[in-house]
Each structure stands twice: as structure tokens, then as C-alpha cells.
Amino acid sequence: MKTNALKGMKDILPAEQRMRDYVQQKILMTYRQNGFERISTPIVEDSENLDKSDGGDNLNLIFKILKRGEKLTAALAGQEVSEKTLTDMGLRYDLTLPLTRFYSENRNNLQFPFKVIQTDRVYRAERPQKGRLREFVQCDIDILGDASSNAEVELIEVTAQAMINIGFKDFTINVNDRRILRNMLETMGFAKESLDSVCISFDKMDKIGSEGVKKELEEKGFPQSAISALVDFINSSDEITLESVANKCSDPSIADSLKYIIKTAGQISEGRYKIKYCPSLVRGQGYYTGAVFEIACEGFSGAVGGGGRYDNLIGKFIGQDIPAVGFSIGFERICNILLDQNFQIPGEKERCALLYDDSIDFVKVLKDAKDLQKDYIVSVIKKAKKAGPQFDMLEKQGYTKFAGYKDGELFVK
């Protein structure tokens, strides 16, 4: 039997779990104070739903589940045996697709617009690395049923509140709009029907650089003139303004909603966080239809949160488009940053180990522990024969106070 967790998964020790619980509590508290309500959905979704969800490269990372019993036997005996014929379900790769299915099924029992929280585990069969696991937690808020740009502004502000409540101060929320990006790509010479594929490659820029994007687009067979125009744009993006990009679009008014989001969110932020137009921001999922955003933290190379507007996804279920926008905090990346900073939970009581032996009545031990809980987090532990190793382990686990008995009387040191 193997004792190690599967590749891309991780066991979490008590000290880290306490920190994770604290972070999730802060996020949930912030979301709920702003009127969002939490739901839960199954980790397993129908394969057809997953395959048609416009999840970009994530569709290649789905953990698929074999059919069972007679269905599997029949599939194996069929003329065409393939991954598609052998599987009928998969693990969710994010929380957006399950939310849209949930809303489609339960919309008659939900407030409109629906402000929703999801904090749960998702799964992607990708190459594990620091900050990127195969099983990880996402913390999402979404607003379904509000087509106005006020929904984006609210999500930005509430998510920023959560970041600040956790303890982050120096962060920037980068924003762009898929409509501006797609219009610009068309003017560069990319065909309209190819734009999703271009965006998927473009989104990898922070991982593979402009040369990597160029190579991937060339391998896909796009026009060299269009590729050169995009690479020139990428390399000069630090000097580009929203106004200059809007003027390159066939309809400059396409940027009006993004201008409103940047202006309004900036006024609300009052300097607590930065809002920045980022012309190279794409987001890899194909379901985004408008504004997209990501959180960048000082000293951390990748995004620690992201989201955007996805007005067409619910319509795949009910045949009627419902406006929708969401923002997700990258919980695992946030926790990794805090661990690297040796984060300590603010205001947490000291941990006290109450050690006893068989000479002390256990009823008295538990009553004494209850009294100590007024000042400490108390764990009742039977004293080991060798005190040294026991104390070393308790200190390693964060215990700073120790209680015990001398001549039957309780003491703390």
C-alpha cells in the first residue's frame, strides 16, 4: 500500500489547515456581508455538459469517469471503442459550468438577480507545479441576471474587500474586455471564427512569452501578417492606453463599459487597491463574452484570482441567454503566498497542552481544560513516558503553553 498522496494532490497538516480555515472564513464572511448566498453542487458533471462548456484548454484536462456495469460492458463490446464511448461523466474543472447548470434547473426558486457563493474543490489533469495542483479549492462569487457594468464593479469591490480582510494590501486588479480584444484581433487580420483559438494561445503569454505565442500561432497556421501585428502589440502593451486601443476598433464605443468599470471601481477603491487596464489580459476560457479581470500581487508572478462576464453559457441549457459575471479567488495560490510569508492568524489564542497521567481523575482534567479555554485553545493529552520528544512535537505543532499537575494542583507555564 502506498502512503503518499497521488501526484498533484496533497495532504494538509493541522497547522496549514488552521490557516486555510481562517482564510476561507474571511472570504465567506466578506461575501455573506455583501448579500451573496452559498450553494453546493456535485463534483461530477455529465460529459456532454463539460465538453460543450467552452472551457478552453481546460477541456483537455478533464478527469473522465468510465461507464459502469452493463453500460461499460456494452461499450467495450461495441464496434467503436474510444474514450468518448467508454465515459459518460467527468470531474468539474471549475465552478462556473456547475453553477450555470444549477441555475438552469433551479432558477424558479432563486432570487433575481442571483448573487451566489461557491467555495469548493475542482479537478484538472494537468502537470503539477507550485501553486498549481490537480485538486484545488476555488472561492467564487457570481451575479446572474444583471447585464449592467455595475455587476462587474460590485464583484471587483467585494473580492478586493475579501483580499484586504485576509491581510493583503499591495495588489492590482487588471481588467480588459473580450469584445475589445476580439475586435482588435479581427482588425489585425485574424478570421472571426478563429478568435477563440487565438485567445487560447494569447492567454499563455505569461507562461511561454511572446515568442512562444508566436510559435504556437504559426503552428496553427494563422496569417503571418496577423501574427506579426499581434506580437508587436504584445511587446508594446505597457505603452498602450484604453483610449488608443478603442480608436483602433471599428466601433470605439465598444470600450465604454470598460471605461465605466475602471472609473467607478477606482472611485470606490479610494486607493485601497489599484485598477489597471491590461490590453494583453485574455483569460483562457472560451465562455467569456465581455469584461475579464485578474488579481496581481506584488512579488508573485501568476494571477491569484480572475473572472469575467459569460452571458451566453446559461443559454446553452435553457435556450435563453441570461447575463452572468463571476470572480474567483485563487485560494491555493493565496494560501501558498501566506505560507511563504510565515503568516500567523491574527488574534488567535495561544495553544495550550494540558498533560495528565493516571493519578489525576479524568473528570477533573476535563473541568480544568474547560476553565483554561477562557484564555487558551486547549488540548487534553496524556503525558508520555519520555517528556522531551513529546514537548518537541507539541512545540512544532504550535503549542506555546503547557499545563500539568504538581501534587494534584493545576499549573500553567
XYZ file of C-alpha atoms in Angstrom:
413
model
C 0.000 0.000 0.000
C 1.269 3.493 -0.888
C 1.280 6.136 1.828
C 1.915 9.196 -0.346
C -0.908 11.266 -1.848
C -1.451 10.956 -5.596
C 0.597 13.226 -7.849
C -0.946 16.671 -7.952
C -2.878 16.093 -4.724
C -1.706 16.970 -1.210
C -2.264 16.018 2.392
C -2.662 19.046 4.649
C -1.172 19.077 8.135
C -3.061 20.673 11.059
C -1.140 23.990 11.154
C -1.724 24.649 7.457
C -5.355 23.555 7.738
C -5.946 26.097 10.519
C -4.599 28.812 8.243
C -6.747 27.604 5.336
C -9.839 27.553 7.566
C -9.087 31.124 8.649
C -8.669 32.341 5.050
C -11.844 30.629 3.879
C -13.763 32.015 6.867
C -12.632 35.557 5.993
C -13.660 35.099 2.364
C -17.067 33.648 3.257
C -17.717 36.335 5.887
C -16.957 39.076 3.349
C -19.139 37.552 0.657
C -22.066 36.999 3.014
C -21.856 40.526 4.431
C -22.395 41.728 0.875
C -25.569 39.685 0.389
C -24.208 36.683 -1.511
C -25.623 33.232 -0.675
C -23.727 29.955 -0.733
C -24.686 26.860 -2.706
C -23.076 23.473 -3.311
C -23.043 21.315 -6.435
C -21.722 17.766 -7.097
C -18.097 17.350 -8.146
C -19.252 15.126 -11.041
C -20.890 16.528 -14.187
C -22.296 14.972 -17.343
C -19.637 14.604 -20.070
C -21.784 16.381 -22.634
C -22.119 19.430 -20.385
C -18.373 19.549 -19.781
C -17.487 19.092 -23.461
C -19.804 21.909 -24.578
C -18.814 24.391 -21.871
C -16.254 26.418 -23.878
C -13.624 25.906 -21.192
C -10.647 26.436 -23.499
C -7.627 24.237 -22.782
C -9.330 23.049 -19.581
C -11.424 20.722 -21.729
C -8.231 18.736 -22.349
C -7.671 18.433 -18.592
C -10.933 16.795 -17.518
C -10.747 13.697 -15.320
C -13.191 11.413 -17.116
C -15.145 8.622 -15.449
C -15.762 5.212 -17.024
C -19.261 3.945 -17.574
C -20.287 1.291 -15.098
C -21.789 -2.189 -15.132
C -23.800 -3.175 -18.198
C -23.198 0.174 -19.907
C -19.437 -0.344 -19.749
C -19.741 -3.950 -20.935
C -21.850 -2.822 -23.900
C -19.429 -0.003 -24.740
C -16.460 -2.396 -24.697
C -18.329 -4.791 -26.993
C -19.255 -2.061 -29.473
C -17.727 -1.540 -32.891
C -16.109 1.760 -31.881
C -14.237 1.707 -28.603
C -12.927 5.146 -27.668
C -12.609 7.470 -24.711
C -15.891 9.084 -25.724
C -17.840 5.821 -25.902
C -16.359 4.487 -22.645
C -17.018 7.544 -20.457
C -20.171 9.441 -19.580
C -19.156 11.708 -16.678
C -16.216 13.794 -15.518
C -14.950 15.772 -12.533
C -15.696 19.506 -12.716
C -12.711 21.608 -13.824
C -14.137 24.851 -12.400
C -17.280 26.042 -10.609
C -18.799 28.099 -13.447
C -20.239 25.278 -15.546
C -21.851 23.576 -12.492
C -23.306 26.950 -11.453
C -24.936 27.568 -14.831
C -26.439 24.063 -14.803
C -27.642 24.604 -11.218
C -29.215 27.933 -12.137
C -30.911 26.463 -15.208
C -32.513 23.757 -13.079
C -33.431 25.867 -10.027
C -33.965 29.388 -11.400
C -37.665 29.475 -10.490
C -36.733 29.157 -6.808
C -33.927 31.728 -6.831
C -33.803 35.460 -6.299
C -33.252 37.523 -9.459
C -30.606 38.702 -9.893
C -28.956 35.812 -8.088
C -25.848 36.634 -6.031
C -24.130 33.363 -5.278
C -21.092 31.984 -3.415
C -19.260 28.762 -4.257
C -16.236 27.549 -2.287
C -15.353 24.029 -3.282
C -12.842 21.622 -4.816
C -12.239 21.316 -8.547
C -10.025 19.000 -10.606
C -7.715 19.400 -13.598
C -5.465 16.688 -15.032
C -2.524 18.975 -15.654
C 1.191 18.913 -14.875
C 1.526 19.700 -11.174
C 3.773 22.573 -10.060
C 3.958 25.048 -7.203
C 0.608 26.798 -6.895
C -0.974 24.511 -9.489
C -2.389 21.177 -8.300
C -4.746 18.631 -9.824
C -7.146 19.018 -6.902
C -7.615 22.538 -5.579
C -10.124 24.888 -3.964
C -11.798 27.822 -5.708
C -13.719 30.608 -3.962
C -16.202 32.162 -6.396
C -18.853 34.855 -6.313
C -21.165 35.363 -9.270
C -24.062 37.613 -10.186
C -26.610 36.061 -12.550
C -29.261 38.235 -14.156
C -27.587 41.674 -14.157
C -26.478 42.932 -17.580
C -25.162 46.271 -16.306
C -21.491 47.033 -15.700
C -22.422 47.670 -12.059
C -22.225 43.893 -11.584
C -18.540 43.889 -12.567
C -17.855 46.857 -10.291
C -19.559 45.134 -7.348
C -17.648 41.885 -7.863
C -14.346 43.762 -8.064
C -15.077 45.676 -4.854
C -16.337 42.656 -2.876
C -13.419 40.473 -3.986
C -10.988 43.250 -3.068
C -12.664 43.506 0.346
C -12.038 39.774 0.859
C -8.367 40.153 -0.100
C -7.968 43.075 2.308
C -9.765 41.212 5.117
C -7.336 38.311 4.695
C -4.457 40.747 5.058
C -3.355 41.642 1.521
C -2.595 45.288 0.819
C -0.442 45.694 -2.276
C -2.460 44.202 -5.135
C -3.801 45.283 -8.512
C -6.932 44.209 -10.345
C -6.142 44.111 -14.061
C -9.095 44.436 -16.439
C -9.809 44.048 -20.138
C -12.829 43.314 -22.333
C -13.091 40.344 -24.678
C -15.165 42.411 -27.130
C -12.361 44.972 -27.471
C -9.783 42.212 -27.789
C -11.749 40.283 -30.430
C -12.433 43.441 -32.439
C -8.746 44.318 -32.323
C -7.686 40.802 -33.385
C -10.035 40.987 -36.361
C -8.513 44.305 -37.438
C -5.092 42.618 -37.223
C -6.216 40.038 -39.778
C -7.415 37.043 -37.772
C -10.640 35.484 -39.055
C -13.688 35.851 -36.793
C -14.192 32.091 -36.492
C -10.588 31.624 -35.319
C -10.621 34.151 -32.479
C -11.267 31.640 -29.674
C -8.214 29.645 -30.756
C -6.118 32.823 -30.961
C -7.223 33.867 -27.460
C -6.303 30.462 -26.012
C -2.752 30.881 -27.342
C -2.593 34.547 -26.350
C -3.591 33.657 -22.786
C -0.392 31.601 -22.389
C 1.853 34.641 -22.765
C 2.808 34.795 -19.075
C 3.981 31.155 -19.309
C 5.630 30.964 -22.760
C 6.307 34.625 -23.638
C 5.609 36.459 -26.884
C 7.912 34.141 -28.859
C 6.051 31.106 -27.549
C 2.711 32.653 -28.510
C 4.105 33.471 -31.955
C 5.333 29.899 -32.443
C 2.008 28.384 -31.362
C 0.016 30.660 -33.675
C 2.347 29.798 -36.568
C 1.841 26.082 -35.856
C -1.915 26.693 -36.025
C -1.462 28.172 -39.492
C -2.652 31.743 -38.936
C -1.595 34.501 -41.384
C 1.943 35.726 -40.739
C 0.902 39.373 -41.056
C -1.730 38.936 -38.335
C 0.723 37.119 -36.063
C 3.342 39.863 -36.510
C 0.770 42.544 -35.698
C -0.230 40.714 -32.508
C 3.378 40.158 -31.394
C 4.158 43.845 -31.973
C 1.105 44.688 -29.868
C 2.207 42.340 -27.067
C 5.712 43.793 -26.993
C 4.406 47.351 -26.744
C 1.441 46.673 -24.451
C 2.971 48.574 -21.490
C 2.667 51.790 -23.509
C -0.882 51.199 -24.777
C -3.904 53.023 -23.339
C -7.550 52.006 -23.450
C -8.286 55.134 -25.491
C -5.691 54.247 -28.145
C -6.984 50.677 -28.437
C -10.613 51.880 -28.652
C -9.650 54.151 -31.539
C -8.310 51.109 -33.416
C -11.659 49.309 -33.096
C -14.296 49.530 -35.785
C -16.664 50.890 -33.113
C -14.802 52.910 -30.416
C -17.910 52.894 -28.178
C -17.215 49.195 -27.539
C -14.832 50.366 -24.800
C -17.405 52.497 -22.946
C -18.406 49.813 -20.433
C -14.779 49.065 -19.561
C -14.085 52.775 -19.094
C -17.047 52.905 -16.714
C -15.806 49.864 -14.760
C -12.292 51.300 -14.366
C -13.557 54.759 -13.369
C -16.234 53.565 -10.945
C -14.183 50.809 -9.298
C -11.304 53.274 -8.943
C -13.562 55.755 -7.140
C -14.857 53.076 -4.774
C -11.389 51.686 -4.047
C -10.160 55.023 -2.607
C -6.591 53.815 -3.002
C -7.053 50.527 -1.104
C -6.204 48.629 -4.316
C -5.302 49.535 -7.885
C -7.409 49.134 -11.036
C -5.409 48.882 -14.249
C -6.287 48.406 -17.910
C -4.260 45.439 -19.187
C -4.537 45.124 -23.004
C -2.889 41.684 -23.037
C -5.266 40.135 -20.476
C -7.257 37.340 -22.118
C -8.363 34.607 -19.652
C -8.231 31.172 -21.272
C -11.865 30.076 -21.000
C -13.821 30.459 -24.227
C -17.097 31.256 -22.469
C -16.138 34.847 -21.592
C -18.105 37.404 -23.598
C -17.170 40.797 -22.135
C -15.110 42.193 -19.278
C -12.388 39.951 -17.843
C -10.234 40.580 -14.785
C -7.347 39.133 -12.760
C -5.682 39.910 -9.419
C -1.935 40.515 -9.443
C 0.006 40.590 -6.136
C 3.349 42.295 -5.636
C 6.142 39.715 -5.623
C 4.036 36.882 -7.083
C 4.388 36.038 -10.774
C 0.984 34.485 -11.520
C -2.583 35.709 -11.079
C -4.130 34.990 -7.666
C -7.716 35.395 -8.867
C -9.703 36.015 -12.011
C -13.063 36.075 -13.712
C -15.272 37.839 -16.188
C -18.624 38.089 -17.920
C -20.128 34.992 -19.555
C -23.546 35.974 -20.919
C -24.047 33.005 -23.256
C -23.344 29.975 -21.058
C -26.727 29.603 -19.335
C -28.421 29.841 -22.729
C -26.809 26.537 -23.718
C -29.112 24.887 -21.171
C -32.375 26.835 -21.426
C -32.239 28.402 -24.911
C -32.395 31.882 -23.416
C -29.307 33.928 -22.625
C -29.051 35.179 -19.045
C -26.391 37.800 -18.239
C -23.778 36.437 -15.850
C -20.459 37.533 -14.403
C -18.160 35.984 -11.797
C -14.920 36.487 -9.902
C -12.841 33.691 -8.354
C -10.119 33.995 -5.719
C -7.248 31.560 -6.317
C -7.452 30.019 -2.861
C -4.430 27.712 -3.220
C -2.184 30.469 -4.505
C -3.314 32.821 -1.755
C -2.528 30.167 0.854
C 0.881 29.450 -0.693
C 1.786 33.140 -0.500
C 0.745 33.264 3.162
C 2.716 30.098 3.967
C 5.826 31.545 2.299
C 5.367 34.671 4.443
C 5.059 32.575 7.625
C 1.592 34.014 8.149
C 0.205 33.955 11.688
C -3.543 34.083 12.303
C -4.304 37.496 13.864
C -5.782 37.422 17.360
C -5.660 33.649 17.655
C -5.455 32.411 21.242
C -2.270 30.681 22.304
C -2.391 26.897 22.149
C -2.081 25.102 25.485
C -1.425 21.387 26.023
C -2.892 20.056 29.267
C -0.805 16.997 30.165
C -2.066 14.471 32.712
C -1.395 10.965 33.960
C -3.478 8.258 35.606
C -3.005 9.794 39.068
C -5.413 12.587 38.159
C -9.155 11.951 37.912
C -10.149 12.482 34.259
C -13.321 14.373 35.258
C -11.101 16.954 36.980
C -8.846 17.115 33.884
C -11.760 17.946 31.584
C -13.168 20.533 34.024
C -9.743 22.179 34.281
C -9.488 22.181 30.482
C -12.839 23.950 30.273
C -11.607 26.660 32.645
C -8.364 27.092 30.654
C -10.359 27.540 27.441
C -11.274 31.046 28.597
C -7.687 32.070 27.800
C -6.271 29.357 25.529
C -7.033 26.803 22.842
C -6.663 23.668 24.986
C -5.830 20.113 24.022
C -6.010 17.387 26.685
C -3.110 14.966 26.160
C -1.905 12.030 28.221
C 1.679 12.534 29.371
C 4.208 10.373 27.541
C 6.845 8.332 29.346
C 9.563 10.349 27.569
C 8.684 14.019 28.037
C 11.364 15.518 25.781
C 10.164 14.175 22.383
C 6.542 14.913 23.363
C 7.325 18.558 24.156
C 9.359 18.923 20.959
C 6.447 17.664 18.848
C 3.897 19.853 20.632
C 6.066 22.951 20.121
C 6.442 22.023 16.455
C 2.656 21.898 16.203
C 2.309 25.415 17.611
C 1.761 24.872 21.331
C 3.260 27.729 23.358
C 1.734 26.978 26.788
C 1.832 23.786 28.807
C -0.381 22.854 31.747
C 0.003 19.949 34.145
C -0.317 18.853 37.742
C 2.019 19.085 40.726
C 0.837 17.476 43.924
C -2.621 17.302 42.346
C -2.802 21.037 41.668
C -3.031 22.548 38.166
C -0.235 24.790 36.906
C 0.446 26.565 33.600
C 3.823 27.605 32.214
